[in-house]
């Protein structure tokens, strides 16, 4: 059985993952509308993954005798000045999510909830991967700079990444 406190913070994370899904859906749309097919595919996949992150938490809360809650969500940014700006926003968002997961792990220990602590390790590993991926992409974007040909290749390149990332994590 989850403690009230554990349940509250897990539900807060449900909301963060749901908002993440919306954040990346908005990015997918922005990229698609700019003709960046690869980037938009990547973002659609990211958005799906975030929904899986949410559902995994959602099911866990109910499995442990809690009540998983659907809440209102904050609206994401819809416009970006550049691809670089968009991926910086993604990276910063993932850092924020990692901090939130760390806080959950800390609370699980305080509550002596070792089952939840164990459950959260999947998220800890996932965040390491997501931050590393975002960093790799930002490095590539910085290399390209304003080169249009480079951007074209990057848009193609990122399709490979999205294939890998949509297969790798098991929700
Ligand atoms: Fe579910 Fe990208 O953090």
PDB file of N, CA and C and ligand atoms in Angstrom, residues 17 20 24 46 50 53 94 97 127 130, ligand 1:
ATOM      1  N   UNK A  17       4.855  13.630 -16.731  1.00  0.00           N
ATOM      2  CA  UNK A  17       5.067  12.791 -17.927  1.00  0.00           C
ATOM      3  C   UNK A  17       4.004  13.100 -18.998  1.00  0.00           C
ATOM      4  N   UNK A  20       5.034  16.237 -20.556  1.00  0.00           N
ATOM      5  CA  UNK A  20       6.181  15.992 -21.435  1.00  0.00           C
ATOM      6  C   UNK A  20       5.693  15.499 -22.795  1.00  0.00           C
ATOM      7  N   UNK A  24       6.444  17.418 -26.438  1.00  0.00           N
ATOM      8  CA  UNK A  24       7.090  16.852 -27.621  1.00  0.00           C
ATOM      9  C   UNK A  24       6.129  16.740 -28.803  1.00  0.00           C
ATOM     10  N   UNK A  46       9.092  10.494 -29.393  1.00  0.00           N
ATOM     11  CA  UNK A  46       9.345  10.950 -28.015  1.00  0.00           C
ATOM     12  C   UNK A  46       8.039  11.146 -27.263  1.00  0.00           C
ATOM     13  N   UNK A  50       6.757   9.282 -23.849  1.00  0.00           N
ATOM     14  CA  UNK A  50       6.354   9.965 -22.611  1.00  0.00           C
ATOM     15  C   UNK A  50       4.990   9.479 -22.136  1.00  0.00           C
ATOM     16  N   UNK A  53       5.709   6.401 -20.360  1.00  0.00           N
ATOM     17  CA  UNK A  53       6.248   6.691 -19.020  1.00  0.00           C
ATOM     18  C   UNK A  53       5.097   7.011 -18.067  1.00  0.00           C
ATOM     19  N   UNK A  94      14.267  17.634 -20.023  1.00  0.00           N
ATOM     20  CA  UNK A  94      14.696  16.325 -19.515  1.00  0.00           C
ATOM     21  C   UNK A  94      15.495  16.449 -18.218  1.00  0.00           C
ATOM     22  N   UNK A  97      12.965  16.822 -15.608  1.00  0.00           N
ATOM     23  CA  UNK A  97      12.322  15.532 -15.310  1.00  0.00           C
ATOM     24  C   UNK A  97      13.247  14.668 -14.447  1.00  0.00           C
ATOM     25  N   UNK A 127      16.232   8.214 -17.634  1.00  0.00           N
ATOM     26  CA  UNK A 127      16.622   9.628 -17.673  1.00  0.00           C
ATOM     27  C   UNK A 127      18.079   9.802 -18.070  1.00  0.00           C
ATOM     28  N   UNK A 130      17.950   9.479 -21.791  1.00  0.00           N
ATOM     29  CA  UNK A 130      17.310  10.616 -22.474  1.00  0.00           C
ATOM     30  C   UNK A 130      18.183  11.874 -22.449  1.00  0.00           C
TER      31      UNK A 130
HETATM   32 FE1  LIG B   1       9.611  10.718 -19.247  1.00  0.00          FE
HETATM   33 FE2  LIG B   1      11.582  12.153 -21.076  1.00  0.00          FE
HETATM   34  O1  LIG B   1      11.036  11.802 -19.371  1.00  0.00           O
END
